[in-house]
Amino acid sequence: MELEVLKKLLESNTERTSNPLGVSERECGKWARDLGIPERGEVLLYTGCLYQMAPQIELFSDLLRRFESIGPSFLDLSMRLYASFLSMGIDISAPIRFMKKKDRYLNILRNIAYALRESGVKFACLREEPYNGVLYHDLGLDELFERQMKRVAEKIREAGAKKVITIDPHSTYMLKYHLAEYIDIEVFHYSEILLKGYEPARKELEATIHDPCYLARWSDSTEQIRELLRKAGVVLREPEFSRKFTGCCGGPIESIFPDLASKIAEKRLEELKSTGASKIIVACPICLLNLKKVSGGLEVLDLAEVIV
């Protein structure tokens, strides 16, 4: 029952905004509004909208977790309430925008744009940016996923792009391995690009690194992140499970089993804490969100917050 209600909610939101949580494409593109970045070009910086969605994701998962402990009927009710608020145009993210400092997520995107500029990279970005479709993929919602891939391809084609620089690991995977049948483009994670010409500010920092699954497991991409951090003077402590054997943050099942997702995050945090470092560095908005929730006294930082 819960999965069926979730599916209906996702379908309803997607129908209205092409986004599973009802975040509009215009909202996803707002982060770059005042940066003077062109809208068309051969190189496109694509965010995938996950950093922009972080407050809504956090609110939705907290809501699910609260009602899951009460029972299935209340979980069903919570999803219906969430859908009703969105359909009425009520901005349920407004309180969390202040409480959870939404600007942090947007500043991560700006940091990456600044770093690319300093590297001499000329790029465009979309003012109305489509979601990367990863939730549809993870839940096996093939029709919604195919529709979203076509939407992403259409937007990239309209921008005149031949090369796409992605920001989050999910977008990297989706565009590299699922977009090829819709459009012919080259796809690079931003860390690959920065390694070629960016000199990060030096910092005296010791931290544990957490590899995101979609980079480490599925894209076989781990070393450029480490090399960037070393160039920034960061002393890295590796957990027992890292690179291709990285532990999961719990994010992939957050929308179905929020309580279990928290337990997985707590387990991963214990693995990261065992290195003795007081800071954790991630390169994924979902990992940032999930590990931050259970972090206790540890500070969880995004890669872009460290190297820029």
XYZ file of C-alpha atoms in Angstrom:
308
model
C 0.000 0.000 0.000
C 2.735 2.477 0.969
C 4.668 1.898 -2.264
C 1.511 2.353 -4.317
C 0.734 5.662 -2.583
C 4.343 6.767 -3.057
C 4.149 5.905 -6.740
C 0.957 7.957 -7.147
C 2.568 10.886 -5.347
C 5.627 10.733 -7.610
C 3.457 10.492 -10.711
C 1.345 13.469 -9.627
C 4.365 15.649 -8.870
C 6.098 14.602 -12.081
C 3.012 15.448 -14.106
C 2.997 18.966 -12.635
C 6.698 19.792 -12.451
C 8.778 16.946 -14.001
C 10.141 16.422 -10.490
C 9.212 13.697 -7.933
C 8.973 16.136 -5.007
C 7.298 18.955 -6.898
C 10.343 21.237 -7.210
C 10.019 23.185 -10.445
C 12.726 23.282 -13.106
C 12.870 27.048 -12.684
C 13.581 26.590 -8.958
C 16.358 24.126 -9.797
C 18.045 26.716 -12.005
C 17.830 29.673 -9.602
C 21.224 29.039 -7.982
C 23.045 30.431 -11.046
C 20.749 33.374 -11.760
C 23.216 36.119 -10.745
C 26.472 34.459 -11.802
C 26.485 35.645 -15.415
C 26.640 32.121 -16.832
C 25.310 31.772 -20.417
C 22.347 29.517 -21.124
C 23.813 27.924 -24.270
C 27.219 26.510 -25.053
C 29.166 23.433 -26.099
C 29.958 22.657 -22.463
C 27.031 22.437 -20.041
C 27.235 22.320 -16.238
C 24.371 20.082 -15.123
C 23.461 19.795 -11.433
C 20.666 17.209 -11.664
C 18.685 19.225 -9.083
C 19.529 17.011 -6.075
C 21.348 19.703 -4.072
C 18.416 22.053 -4.709
C 15.956 19.362 -3.574
C 17.857 18.593 -0.350
C 15.494 20.511 2.022
C 12.429 18.821 0.523
C 14.106 15.423 0.666
C 14.976 15.979 4.308
C 11.481 17.130 5.180
C 9.822 14.266 3.321
C 12.065 11.576 4.834
C 11.547 12.989 8.343
C 7.798 12.921 7.773
C 7.936 9.313 6.602
C 10.096 8.288 9.543
C 7.717 9.815 12.098
C 4.654 8.153 10.632
C 6.362 4.829 9.932
C 6.766 4.268 13.671
C 3.005 4.740 14.172
C 1.815 2.349 11.492
C 1.074 1.795 7.787
C -2.220 3.678 7.791
C -0.535 6.799 9.126
C 2.273 6.449 6.614
C -0.343 6.362 3.893
C -1.936 9.466 5.403
C 1.382 11.330 5.587
C 2.026 10.758 1.901
C -1.459 11.937 1.003
C -1.039 15.073 3.120
C 2.294 15.807 1.474
C 0.724 15.422 -1.964
C -2.209 17.659 -0.979
C 0.077 20.454 0.218
C 1.995 20.358 -3.048
C -1.117 20.261 -5.218
C -2.422 23.362 -3.418
C 0.835 25.185 -4.044
C 1.794 25.343 -0.358
C 5.582 25.733 0.024
C 6.175 23.184 2.770
C 9.917 23.696 2.497
C 9.713 27.285 3.788
C 10.288 26.503 7.508
C 13.138 24.146 6.773
C 14.719 26.705 4.497
C 15.641 28.657 7.608
C 16.106 25.787 10.053
C 18.354 23.694 7.847
C 20.050 26.544 5.970
C 19.108 25.765 2.398
C 21.727 28.239 1.241
C 24.400 25.733 2.195
C 23.353 23.392 -0.606
C 23.136 26.202 -3.147
C 26.543 27.545 -2.132
C 28.047 24.130 -2.888
C 26.840 24.542 -6.478
C 28.223 28.084 -6.634
C 31.565 26.923 -5.251
C 31.867 24.404 -8.067
C 30.984 27.028 -10.670
C 33.620 29.405 -9.241
C 36.253 26.651 -9.245
C 35.507 25.750 -12.868
C 35.811 29.398 -13.862
C 39.145 29.693 -12.071
C 40.270 26.634 -14.026
C 39.540 28.468 -17.261
C 36.558 26.306 -18.189
C 33.862 28.064 -20.206
C 30.453 26.552 -19.608
C 26.733 27.195 -19.777
C 23.958 26.163 -17.417
C 20.201 25.758 -17.707
C 17.867 28.339 -16.210
C 15.176 25.674 -16.109
C 16.951 22.472 -15.203
C 15.340 19.010 -15.274
C 15.737 16.461 -12.493
C 18.142 13.585 -13.221
C 15.550 10.802 -12.739
C 17.493 8.672 -10.252
C 14.560 7.979 -7.885
C 12.460 6.618 -10.745
C 15.411 4.402 -11.688
C 15.956 3.148 -8.130
C 12.263 2.348 -7.626
C 11.908 0.614 -10.991
C 9.385 3.147 -12.326
C 10.422 2.596 -15.938
C 7.826 4.782 -17.624
C 8.624 7.811 -15.460
C 12.348 7.155 -15.834
C 12.219 6.974 -19.632
C 10.113 10.114 -19.787
C 12.617 11.968 -17.594
C 15.633 10.822 -19.629
C 13.962 12.164 -22.755
C 13.331 15.453 -20.948
C 16.984 15.755 -19.895
C 18.159 14.933 -23.431
C 15.793 17.539 -24.867
C 17.130 20.261 -22.553
C 20.770 19.405 -23.292
C 20.056 19.432 -27.023
C 18.346 22.831 -26.785
C 21.421 24.226 -24.988
C 23.644 23.135 -27.886
C 25.916 21.106 -25.595
C 28.371 18.433 -26.749
C 29.961 17.878 -23.335
C 28.268 17.813 -19.916
C 29.973 18.407 -16.574
C 27.952 16.799 -13.798
C 27.969 17.724 -10.125
C 26.422 14.887 -8.161
C 27.284 11.165 -8.594
C 23.710 10.190 -9.506
C 23.683 12.575 -12.481
C 27.084 11.282 -13.572
C 25.797 7.719 -13.643
C 22.432 8.543 -15.224
C 23.948 10.580 -18.066
C 26.892 8.255 -18.719
C 24.993 4.990 -18.769
C 21.330 5.756 -19.475
C 21.218 8.865 -21.671
C 23.281 7.487 -24.565
C 20.241 6.115 -26.415
C 18.684 9.590 -26.491
C 21.646 11.889 -27.204
C 25.349 11.636 -28.041
C 27.339 13.548 -25.413
C 30.511 13.282 -23.350
C 29.973 13.220 -19.573
C 32.497 14.164 -16.884
C 32.201 14.557 -13.118
C 33.418 18.019 -12.105
C 36.299 16.569 -10.073
C 37.791 15.158 -13.306
C 37.751 18.627 -14.861
C 39.166 20.433 -11.819
C 42.129 18.058 -11.597
C 43.410 19.402 -14.912
C 43.693 23.076 -14.052
C 42.466 24.024 -10.586
C 44.681 24.768 -7.612
C 42.581 24.515 -4.434
C 43.287 26.708 -1.440
C 45.561 24.953 1.058
C 43.965 23.914 4.326
C 45.225 22.243 7.455
C 42.598 19.571 7.764
C 42.415 15.919 8.721
C 39.326 14.024 7.650
C 37.765 10.693 6.805
C 36.579 10.278 3.232
C 33.276 8.615 2.344
C 32.946 7.392 -1.248
C 29.470 7.780 -2.771
C 28.164 4.523 -4.251
C 27.294 5.953 -7.656
C 30.864 7.192 -8.182
C 32.831 4.416 -6.530
C 30.781 1.305 -7.320
C 29.076 2.122 -10.588
C 31.347 4.690 -12.248
C 34.685 3.319 -10.953
C 35.721 6.863 -10.067
C 37.440 7.449 -6.715
C 40.954 8.795 -7.151
C 40.266 12.268 -8.553
C 38.425 13.241 -5.357
C 41.347 12.093 -3.242
C 43.874 13.857 -5.460
C 41.962 17.150 -5.218
C 41.849 16.874 -1.432
C 45.577 16.104 -1.251
C 46.287 19.154 -3.418
C 44.304 21.157 -0.856
C 46.554 19.837 1.916
C 43.920 17.561 3.464
C 45.273 14.580 5.385
C 42.947 11.719 4.530
C 42.100 8.799 6.753
C 40.599 5.843 4.930
C 37.860 3.781 6.588
C 38.024 0.005 6.361
C 35.365 -0.046 3.653
C 36.165 2.482 0.931
C 36.421 2.938 -2.828
C 34.538 0.084 -4.579
C 33.760 -1.470 -1.194
C 32.362 1.743 0.276
C 29.528 1.472 2.798
C 26.105 2.824 1.896
C 24.685 5.970 3.545
C 21.151 4.499 3.445
C 19.851 7.023 0.908
C 18.573 4.626 -1.798
C 15.833 3.185 0.459
C 14.971 6.397 2.315
C 11.653 6.842 0.514
C 10.436 3.295 1.309
C 12.090 2.263 4.591
C 13.182 5.478 6.355
C 13.872 3.796 9.695
C 16.079 1.142 8.097
C 17.840 3.871 6.088
C 18.747 5.624 9.366
C 20.154 2.400 10.802
C 22.314 1.918 7.708
C 23.531 5.525 8.025
C 24.389 4.970 11.679
C 26.350 1.830 10.809
C 28.277 3.696 8.128
C 28.981 6.556 10.530
C 30.521 4.125 13.021
C 32.815 2.843 10.269
C 33.865 6.391 9.423
C 34.354 7.355 13.076
C 36.700 4.421 13.605
C 39.471 6.310 11.767
C 39.622 8.822 14.625
C 39.073 11.888 12.431
C 36.515 14.475 13.570
C 35.424 15.454 10.042
C 33.865 13.478 7.203
C 34.143 14.542 3.568
C 31.492 13.443 1.058
C 30.845 14.243 -2.610
C 27.116 13.602 -2.837
C 24.057 15.554 -1.610
C 22.277 12.389 -0.439
C 25.310 11.191 1.527
C 25.669 14.686 2.991
C 22.039 14.684 4.092
C 21.948 11.186 5.521
C 25.270 11.220 7.357
C 24.599 14.719 8.687
C 21.395 13.464 10.331
C 23.241 10.902 12.447
C 26.605 12.673 12.738
C 26.485 13.504 16.456
C 29.574 15.616 17.119
C 31.238 14.933 13.762
C 31.241 17.563 11.033
C 30.140 16.383 7.598
C 31.476 18.466 4.700
C 30.927 18.368 0.970
C 33.988 18.132 -1.282
C 33.217 21.541 -2.797
C 33.138 23.140 0.673
C 36.680 21.928 1.287
C 38.526 22.546 -1.974
C 37.070 25.970 -2.876
